[in-house]
PDB file of C-alpha atoms in Angstrom:
ATOM      1  CA  GLU K  20      13.665  48.463   6.023  1.00 81.00           C
ATOM      2  CA  ALA K  21      14.218  44.878   6.775  1.00 81.00           C
ATOM      3  CA  GLN K  22      10.911  43.486   8.569  1.00 93.00           C
ATOM      4  CA  VAL K  23       8.562  40.640   9.185  1.00 96.00           C
ATOM      5  CA  THR K  24       4.907  41.761   8.313  1.00 96.00           C
ATOM      6  CA  GLN K  25       2.075  40.081   9.922  1.00 96.00           C
ATOM      7  CA  ASN K  26      -1.669  40.645   9.322  1.00 97.00           C
ATOM      8  CA  PRO K  27      -3.883  41.192  10.664  1.00 96.00           C
ATOM      9  CA  ARG K  28      -2.696  42.412  14.034  1.00 95.00           C
ATOM     10  CA  TYR K  29      -5.999  41.873  15.685  1.00 96.00           C
ATOM     11  CA  LEU K  30      -8.925  39.586  14.939  1.00 96.00           C
ATOM     12  CA  ILE K  31     -12.007  38.773  16.710  1.00 96.00           C
ATOM     13  CA  THR K  32     -13.753  35.699  15.363  1.00 95.00           C
ATOM     14  CA  VAL K  33     -16.107  32.973  15.942  1.00 95.00           C
ATOM     15  CA  THR K  34     -15.950  29.415  16.431  1.00 96.00           C
ATOM     16  CA  GLY K  35     -15.403  27.124  12.977  1.00 96.00           C
ATOM     17  CA  LYS K  36     -14.902  30.130  10.915  1.00 96.00           C
ATOM     18  CA  LYS K  37     -11.862  29.840   8.646  1.00 97.00           C
ATOM     19  CA  LEU K  38      -9.258  32.260   8.992  1.00 97.00           C
ATOM     20  CA  THR K  39      -5.613  33.079   7.699  1.00 97.00           C
ATOM     21  CA  VAL K  40      -2.953  35.064   9.099  1.00 98.00           C
ATOM     22  CA  THR K  41      -0.222  36.257   6.746  1.00 98.00           C
ATOM     23  CA  CYS K  42       3.151  36.456   7.381  1.00 98.00           C
ATOM     24  CA  SER K  43       6.042  37.961   5.022  1.00 98.00           C
ATOM     25  CA  GLN K  44       9.337  38.774   5.373  1.00 97.00           C
ATOM     26  CA  ASN K  45      11.593  40.974   3.237  1.00 96.00           C
ATOM     27  CA  MET K  46      15.190  39.651   3.790  1.00 94.00           C
ATOM     28  CA  ASN K  47      15.372  37.011   1.588  1.00 94.00           C
ATOM     29  CA  HIS K  48      15.388  34.597   4.807  1.00 94.00           C
ATOM     30  CA  GLU K  49      15.085  30.746   4.156  1.00 93.00           C
ATOM     31  CA  TYR K  50      13.746  30.044   7.534  1.00 93.00           C
ATOM     32  CA  MET K  51      10.311  31.021   8.794  1.00 95.00           C
ATOM     33  CA  SER K  52       8.229  29.995  11.846  1.00 95.00           C
ATOM     34  CA  TRP K  53       4.931  30.714  13.885  1.00 97.00           C
ATOM     35  CA  TYR K  54       4.635  30.785  17.428  1.00 96.00           C
ATOM     36  CA  ARG K  55       1.974  31.279  19.955  1.00 96.00           C
ATOM     37  CA  GLN K  56       2.550  33.341  23.415  1.00 94.00           C
ATOM     38  CA  ASP K  57       0.331  32.176  26.167  1.00 93.00           C
ATOM     39  CA  PRO K  58       0.627  33.678  29.615  1.00 88.00           C
ATOM     40  CA  GLY K  59       2.730  31.253  31.924  1.00 86.00           C
ATOM     41  CA  LEU K  60       4.054  29.198  28.980  1.00 89.00           C
ATOM     42  CA  GLY K  61       6.208  31.663  27.009  1.00 89.00           C
ATOM     43  CA  LEU K  62       6.440  31.021  23.279  1.00 91.00           C
ATOM     44  CA  ARG K  63       5.428  27.723  21.665  1.00 93.00           C
ATOM     45  CA  GLN K  64       6.660  26.772  18.184  1.00 93.00           C
ATOM     46  CA  ILE K  65       3.685  25.820  15.939  1.00 96.00           C
ATOM     47  CA  TYR K  66       5.258  25.035  12.480  1.00 95.00           C
ATOM     48  CA  TYR K  67       8.555  25.983  10.820  1.00 93.00           C
ATOM     49  CA  SER K  68       9.799  26.133   7.277  1.00 94.00           C
ATOM     50  CA  MET K  69      13.531  25.479   6.284  1.00 90.00           C
ATOM     51  CA  ASN K  70      12.871  26.688   2.676  1.00 90.00           C
ATOM     52  CA  VAL K  71      10.167  26.814  -0.132  1.00 92.00           C
ATOM     53  CA  GLU K  72       7.664  23.532  -0.158  1.00 88.00           C
ATOM     54  CA  VAL K  73       9.670  22.368   3.310  1.00 90.00           C
ATOM     55  CA  THR K  74       7.536  22.483   6.360  1.00 94.00           C
ATOM     56  CA  ASP K  75       7.775  20.728   9.945  1.00 92.00           C
ATOM     57  CA  LYS K  76       5.824  20.600  12.896  1.00 93.00           C
ATOM     58  CA  GLY K  77       6.598  22.383  16.064  1.00 91.00           C
ATOM     59  CA  ASP K  78       5.555  21.520  19.552  1.00 90.00           C
ATOM     60  CA  VAL K  79       1.934  22.453  19.174  1.00 95.00           C
ATOM     61  CA  PRO K  80       0.591  21.960  15.386  1.00 96.00           C
ATOM     62  CA  GLU K  81      -2.470  20.595  16.232  1.00 97.00           C
ATOM     63  CA  GLY K  82      -5.414  22.837  14.672  1.00 97.00           C
ATOM     64  CA  TYR K  83      -3.010  24.627  12.529  1.00 98.00           C
ATOM     65  CA  LYS K  84      -1.836  24.568   8.586  1.00 97.00           C
ATOM     66  CA  VAL K  85       0.895  26.155   6.893  1.00 97.00           C
ATOM     67  CA  SER K  86       2.258  26.531   3.543  1.00 94.00           C
ATOM     68  CA  ARG K  87       5.282  27.683   1.858  1.00 96.00           C
ATOM     69  CA  LYS K  88       4.885  28.478  -1.912  1.00 96.00           C
ATOM     70  CA  GLU K  89       6.976  31.407  -1.820  1.00 95.00           C
ATOM     71  CA  LYS K  90      10.200  32.110   0.046  1.00 95.00           C
ATOM     72  CA  ARG K  91       8.824  35.444   1.431  1.00 97.00           C
ATOM     73  CA  ASN K  92       5.471  34.080   2.599  1.00 97.00           C
ATOM     74  CA  PHE K  93       4.629  31.662   5.372  1.00 98.00           C
ATOM     75  CA  PRO K  94       0.540  31.976   6.029  1.00 98.00           C
ATOM     76  CA  LEU K  95      -1.030  30.473   9.091  1.00 98.00           C
ATOM     77  CA  ILE K  96      -4.478  28.626   8.497  1.00 98.00           C
ATOM     78  CA  LEU K  97      -6.826  27.845  11.179  1.00 97.00           C
ATOM     79  CA  GLU K  98      -9.450  25.905   9.157  1.00 95.00           C
ATOM     80  CA  SER K  99     -11.815  25.476  12.212  1.00 96.00           C
ATOM     81  CA  PRO K 100     -11.023  27.739  15.362  1.00 97.00           C
ATOM     82  CA  SER K 101     -11.673  26.947  18.516  1.00 97.00           C
ATOM     83  CA  PRO K 102     -11.548  29.017  21.812  1.00 97.00           C
ATOM     84  CA  ASN K 103      -8.283  27.233  22.899  1.00 96.00           C
ATOM     85  CA  GLN K 104      -6.777  28.998  20.047  1.00 97.00           C
ATOM     86  CA  THR K 105      -7.301  32.536  21.498  1.00 97.00           C
ATOM     87  CA  SER K 106      -3.666  33.720  22.026  1.00 97.00           C
ATOM     88  CA  LEU K 107      -0.899  35.967  20.700  1.00 96.00           C
ATOM     89  CA  TYR K 108       0.836  34.618  17.213  1.00 97.00           C
ATOM     90  CA  PHE K 109       3.874  35.798  16.185  1.00 96.00           C
ATOM     91  CA  CYS K 110       5.976  34.980  12.780  1.00 97.00           C
ATOM     92  CA  ALA K 111       9.656  34.948  12.880  1.00 95.00           C
ATOM     93  CA  SER K 112      12.370  34.559  10.189  1.00 95.00           C
ATOM     94  CA  SER K 113      16.165  33.438   9.948  1.00 92.00           C
ATOM     95  CA  LEU K 114      18.681  33.548   7.238  1.00 90.00           C
ATOM     96  CA  THR K 115      19.056  29.963   7.440  1.00 84.00           C
ATOM     97  CA  GLY K 116      17.870  27.204   9.780  1.00 75.00           C
ATOM     98  CA  GLN K 117      21.272  26.621  11.508  1.00 77.00           C
ATOM     99  CA  SER K 118      20.972  26.825  15.376  1.00 73.00           C
ATOM    100  CA  ASN K 119      23.382  29.762  15.503  1.00 78.00           C
ATOM    101  CA  GLN K 120      21.264  32.346  13.440  1.00 82.00           C
ATOM    102  CA  PRO K 121      18.966  34.669  15.448  1.00 86.00           C
ATOM    103  CA  GLN K 122      15.274  34.988  14.423  1.00 89.00           C
ATOM    104  CA  HIS K 123      13.583  38.372  13.378  1.00 93.00           C
ATOM    105  CA  PHE K 124      10.013  38.637  14.632  1.00 93.00           C
ATOM    106  CA  GLY K 125       7.085  40.476  13.379  1.00 94.00           C
ATOM    107  CA  ASP K 126       4.807  42.496  15.867  1.00 92.00           C
ATOM    108  CA  GLY K 127       1.958  39.926  16.777  1.00 94.00           C
ATOM    109  CA  THR K 128      -1.462  38.924  15.767  1.00 96.00           C
ATOM    110  CA  ARG K 129      -3.812  39.042  18.660  1.00 96.00           C
ATOM    111  CA  LEU K 130      -6.580  36.229  17.908  1.00 97.00           C
ATOM    112  CA  SER K 131      -9.773  35.957  20.049  1.00 97.00           C
ATOM    113  CA  ILE K 132     -11.836  32.789  19.115  1.00 97.00           C
ATOM    114  CA  LEU K 133     -15.405  33.635  20.550  1.00 95.00           C
TER     115      LEU K 133
ATOM    116  CA  GLY I  15      13.501  16.593  24.840  1.00 80.00           C
ATOM    117  CA  ASP I  16      15.016  19.915  24.859  1.00 85.00           C
ATOM    118  CA  SER I  17      13.614  22.726  27.138  1.00 90.00           C
ATOM    119  CA  VAL I  18      14.709  26.254  28.928  1.00 94.00           C
ATOM    120  CA  THR I  19      13.597  26.818  32.231  1.00 94.00           C
ATOM    121  CA  GLN I  20      13.508  30.665  33.442  1.00 93.00           C
ATOM    122  CA  MET I  21      13.416  32.541  36.632  1.00 84.00           C
ATOM    123  CA  GLU I  22      10.161  33.615  37.363  1.00 83.00           C
ATOM    124  CA  GLY I  23       9.000  37.077  37.571  1.00 84.00           C
ATOM    125  CA  PRO I  24       7.929  39.447  37.576  1.00 94.00           C
ATOM    126  CA  VAL I  25      11.049  41.397  39.066  1.00 96.00           C
ATOM    127  CA  THR I  26      10.822  44.852  40.449  1.00 97.00           C
ATOM    128  CA  LEU I  27      14.318  47.072  40.765  1.00 97.00           C
ATOM    129  CA  SER I  28      15.440  50.319  41.460  1.00 97.00           C
ATOM    130  CA  GLU I  29      17.124  52.223  38.825  1.00 97.00           C
ATOM    131  CA  GLU I  30      20.959  51.303  38.761  1.00 97.00           C
ATOM    132  CA  ALA I  31      20.398  48.481  40.815  1.00 97.00           C
ATOM    133  CA  PHE I  32      21.906  44.935  39.905  1.00 97.00           C
ATOM    134  CA  LEU I  33      20.060  42.728  37.477  1.00 97.00           C
ATOM    135  CA  THR I  34      20.217  38.867  37.056  1.00 97.00           C
ATOM    136  CA  ILE I  35      17.797  36.579  35.315  1.00 97.00           C
ATOM    137  CA  ASN I  36      18.380  33.240  35.620  1.00 97.00           C
ATOM    138  CA  CYS I  37      17.988  30.738  32.783  1.00 97.00           C
ATOM    139  CA  THR I  38      18.794  26.953  32.532  1.00 97.00           C
ATOM    140  CA  TYR I  39      18.540  24.654  29.721  1.00 95.00           C
ATOM    141  CA  THR I  40      18.285  20.970  28.691  1.00 93.00           C
ATOM    142  CA  ALA I  41      19.387  19.795  25.215  1.00 89.00           C
ATOM    143  CA  THR I  42      20.312  16.905  23.414  1.00 82.00           C
ATOM    144  CA  GLY I  43      22.880  18.606  21.183  1.00 80.00           C
ATOM    145  CA  TYR I  44      24.972  21.346  20.826  1.00 82.00           C
ATOM    146  CA  PRO I  45      22.559  24.085  21.283  1.00 90.00           C
ATOM    147  CA  SER I  46      22.950  27.809  20.424  1.00 92.00           C
ATOM    148  CA  LEU I  47      21.713  30.347  23.285  1.00 94.00           C
ATOM    149  CA  PHE I  48      19.419  33.448  23.110  1.00 95.00           C
ATOM    150  CA  TRP I  49      18.224  36.165  25.081  1.00 97.00           C
ATOM    151  CA  TYR I  50      15.325  38.345  23.388  1.00 96.00           C
ATOM    152  CA  VAL I  51      13.578  41.338  24.630  1.00 96.00           C
ATOM    153  CA  GLN I  52       9.888  42.070  24.381  1.00 94.00           C
ATOM    154  CA  TYR I  53       8.604  45.989  24.954  1.00 92.00           C
ATOM    155  CA  PRO I  54       4.977  46.242  25.244  1.00 87.00           C
ATOM    156  CA  GLY I  55       2.974  45.630  21.871  1.00 84.00           C
ATOM    157  CA  GLU I  56       5.826  44.621  20.275  1.00 86.00           C
ATOM    158  CA  GLY I  57       7.459  41.478  18.969  1.00 88.00           C
ATOM    159  CA  LEU I  58      10.601  39.942  20.412  1.00 92.00           C
ATOM    160  CA  GLN I  59      13.990  41.434  19.552  1.00 94.00           C
ATOM    161  CA  LEU I  60      17.289  39.742  19.644  1.00 94.00           C
ATOM    162  CA  LEU I  61      19.385  41.008  22.468  1.00 96.00           C
ATOM    163  CA  LEU I  62      22.284  38.900  22.686  1.00 96.00           C
ATOM    164  CA  LYS I  63      23.797  35.339  21.582  1.00 95.00           C
ATOM    165  CA  ALA I  64      26.007  32.569  22.331  1.00 95.00           C
ATOM    166  CA  THR I  65      26.949  29.890  20.206  1.00 91.00           C
ATOM    167  CA  LYS I  66      29.200  27.560  22.005  1.00 91.00           C
ATOM    168  CA  ALA I  67      30.387  26.840  25.534  1.00 93.00           C
ATOM    169  CA  ASP I  68      32.298  29.720  27.536  1.00 95.00           C
ATOM    170  CA  ASP I  69      31.209  32.265  24.745  1.00 95.00           C
ATOM    171  CA  LYS I  70      29.773  35.563  26.417  1.00 97.00           C
ATOM    172  CA  GLY I  71      27.358  37.573  24.541  1.00 96.00           C
ATOM    173  CA  SER I  72      26.738  41.127  25.190  1.00 97.00           C
ATOM    174  CA  ASN I  73      24.682  43.873  24.028  1.00 96.00           C
ATOM    175  CA  LYS I  74      23.457  47.467  25.810  1.00 95.00           C
ATOM    176  CA  GLY I  75      25.075  46.464  29.134  1.00 97.00           C
ATOM    177  CA  PHE I  76      23.676  43.157  29.159  1.00 98.00           C
ATOM    178  CA  GLU I  77      25.823  40.060  29.493  1.00 98.00           C
ATOM    179  CA  ALA I  78      25.513  36.159  29.203  1.00 98.00           C
ATOM    180  CA  THR I  79      27.934  33.587  29.318  1.00 97.00           C
ATOM    181  CA  TYR I  80      27.500  29.967  28.094  1.00 97.00           C
ATOM    182  CA  ARG I  81      27.984  27.387  30.783  1.00 96.00           C
ATOM    183  CA  LYS I  82      27.951  23.920  29.749  1.00 93.00           C
ATOM    184  CA  GLU I  83      28.916  22.376  33.134  1.00 94.00           C
ATOM    185  CA  THR I  84      25.871  24.120  34.948  1.00 95.00           C
ATOM    186  CA  THR I  85      23.772  24.215  31.646  1.00 95.00           C
ATOM    187  CA  SER I  86      22.999  27.934  32.186  1.00 97.00           C
ATOM    188  CA  PHE I  87      23.034  31.137  30.250  1.00 97.00           C
ATOM    189  CA  HIS I  88      21.930  34.109  33.196  1.00 98.00           C
ATOM    190  CA  LEU I  89      21.438  37.289  32.018  1.00 98.00           C
ATOM    191  CA  GLU I  90      23.260  39.955  34.074  1.00 98.00           C
ATOM    192  CA  LYS I  91      23.354  43.878  33.687  1.00 98.00           C
ATOM    193  CA  GLY I  92      25.199  46.112  36.405  1.00 96.00           C
ATOM    194  CA  SER I  93      23.040  49.149  36.480  1.00 96.00           C
ATOM    195  CA  VAL I  94      19.423  48.905  35.130  1.00 97.00           C
ATOM    196  CA  GLN I  95      17.511  51.718  33.768  1.00 97.00           C
ATOM    197  CA  VAL I  96      13.788  52.544  33.598  1.00 96.00           C
ATOM    198  CA  SER I  97      14.003  51.956  29.757  1.00 95.00           C
ATOM    199  CA  ASP I  98      15.160  48.371  30.237  1.00 97.00           C
ATOM    200  CA  SER I  99      11.470  47.638  31.720  1.00 97.00           C
ATOM    201  CA  ALA I 100      10.378  44.821  29.460  1.00 96.00           C
ATOM    202  CA  VAL I 101       9.926  41.191  29.551  1.00 95.00           C
ATOM    203  CA  TYR I 102      13.159  38.958  28.829  1.00 97.00           C
ATOM    204  CA  PHE I 103      13.054  35.711  27.309  1.00 95.00           C
ATOM    205  CA  CYS I 104      15.566  33.125  27.302  1.00 96.00           C
ATOM    206  CA  ALA I 105      15.706  30.414  24.120  1.00 94.00           C
ATOM    207  CA  LEU I 106      17.969  27.622  22.668  1.00 92.00           C
ATOM    208  CA  SER I 107      18.001  26.365  19.220  1.00 89.00           C
ATOM    209  CA  ASP I 108      19.605  22.877  18.888  1.00 81.00           C
ATOM    210  CA  MET I 109      20.376  21.248  15.455  1.00 68.00           C
ATOM    211  CA  GLY I 110      19.897  17.970  17.115  1.00 62.00           C
ATOM    212  CA  THR I 111      16.270  18.467  17.275  1.00 59.00           C
ATOM    213  CA  GLY I 112      15.619  19.612  13.709  1.00 62.00           C
ATOM    214  CA  ASN I 113      16.073  23.125  13.909  1.00 69.00           C
ATOM    215  CA  GLN I 114      13.647  23.906  16.268  1.00 80.00           C
ATOM    216  CA  PHE I 115      13.354  27.022  18.928  1.00 86.00           C
ATOM    217  CA  TYR I 116      12.500  26.600  22.511  1.00 90.00           C
ATOM    218  CA  PHE I 117      11.711  29.545  24.591  1.00 92.00           C
ATOM    219  CA  GLY I 118      11.305  30.087  28.311  1.00 93.00           C
ATOM    220  CA  THR I 119       8.220  31.303  29.764  1.00 93.00           C
ATOM    221  CA  GLY I 120       9.716  34.984  29.905  1.00 94.00           C
ATOM    222  CA  THR I 121      10.580  37.352  32.894  1.00 95.00           C
ATOM    223  CA  SER I 122       8.899  40.528  33.304  1.00 95.00           C
ATOM    224  CA  LEU I 123      11.219  43.441  34.851  1.00 96.00           C
ATOM    225  CA  THR I 124       9.759  46.668  35.674  1.00 97.00           C
ATOM    226  CA  VAL I 125      12.615  49.396  37.058  1.00 97.00           C
ATOM    227  CA  ILE I 126      11.474  52.174  38.876  1.00 97.00           C
ATOM    228  CA  PRO I 127      13.063  55.604  39.125  1.00 95.00           C
TER     229      PRO I 127
END
C-alpha cells in the first residue's frame, strides 16, 4: 500500500530534550516536506526537499533541522525543543517538485513540549 | 509573497444543502490550486486540483474552478452528506516561489441529518 509513515504518532516531552520525528514513504517520490498545523493558522511549511541531499527552508524553519540522506526518509529534528513547538506535524511527499503534483500526507505526529 | 485566504468556519449545514467554501489566493507566478480534506485524526487527502486558469477540478460531487481574473478557487457541492463532515483546506503551489506549498487556515464543515 502506498503510504507516508510518521513515527511517533504522539509524543510528550520536556523543553531542551532532543527529539526526532521520522518520516518514510514507499512511493519513490522525489519531493518531501514537513508542515506544522496550528489552530487558526492552517498548515505552514517547515522544510522541504526536492531530492536526496537537497533541502530548503519553508516559512517556519526556526528551531528545526532536516536531512535527506535517502530518497524514502526525511526525518524532522528538534535539537532543543521549546513549548512553542507544541503542535501537530505532518510529513508529505509528491512524485516531483512540480507545482501540479499533489502531495500525499502521513497521519500526523502530535508533539507536546512541556 | 504567496498566500491563500479561506472562508472562516465553522460551517454547519443540513443534509442535502448546497455548500460553498470561498478561497482566494495571491501568487507571483502560475500556481496550481488544490483542495484537501482532513477527517478527524487523519492526514490531509487530496480532494481535487486545477493546474491552469479556467480548469475545473471535480471529485466525489465537489467542484472548483480556477478563476484567474478573480484569483479564486471556491469549493462547491450541490448536496452535502453527513459523511462530508471534515475540515477543508485550500492550497496553492507556485513554481515561482521555489516549490513551496501554501495552505489556507481550513474550514470546518459539519453536516447534520
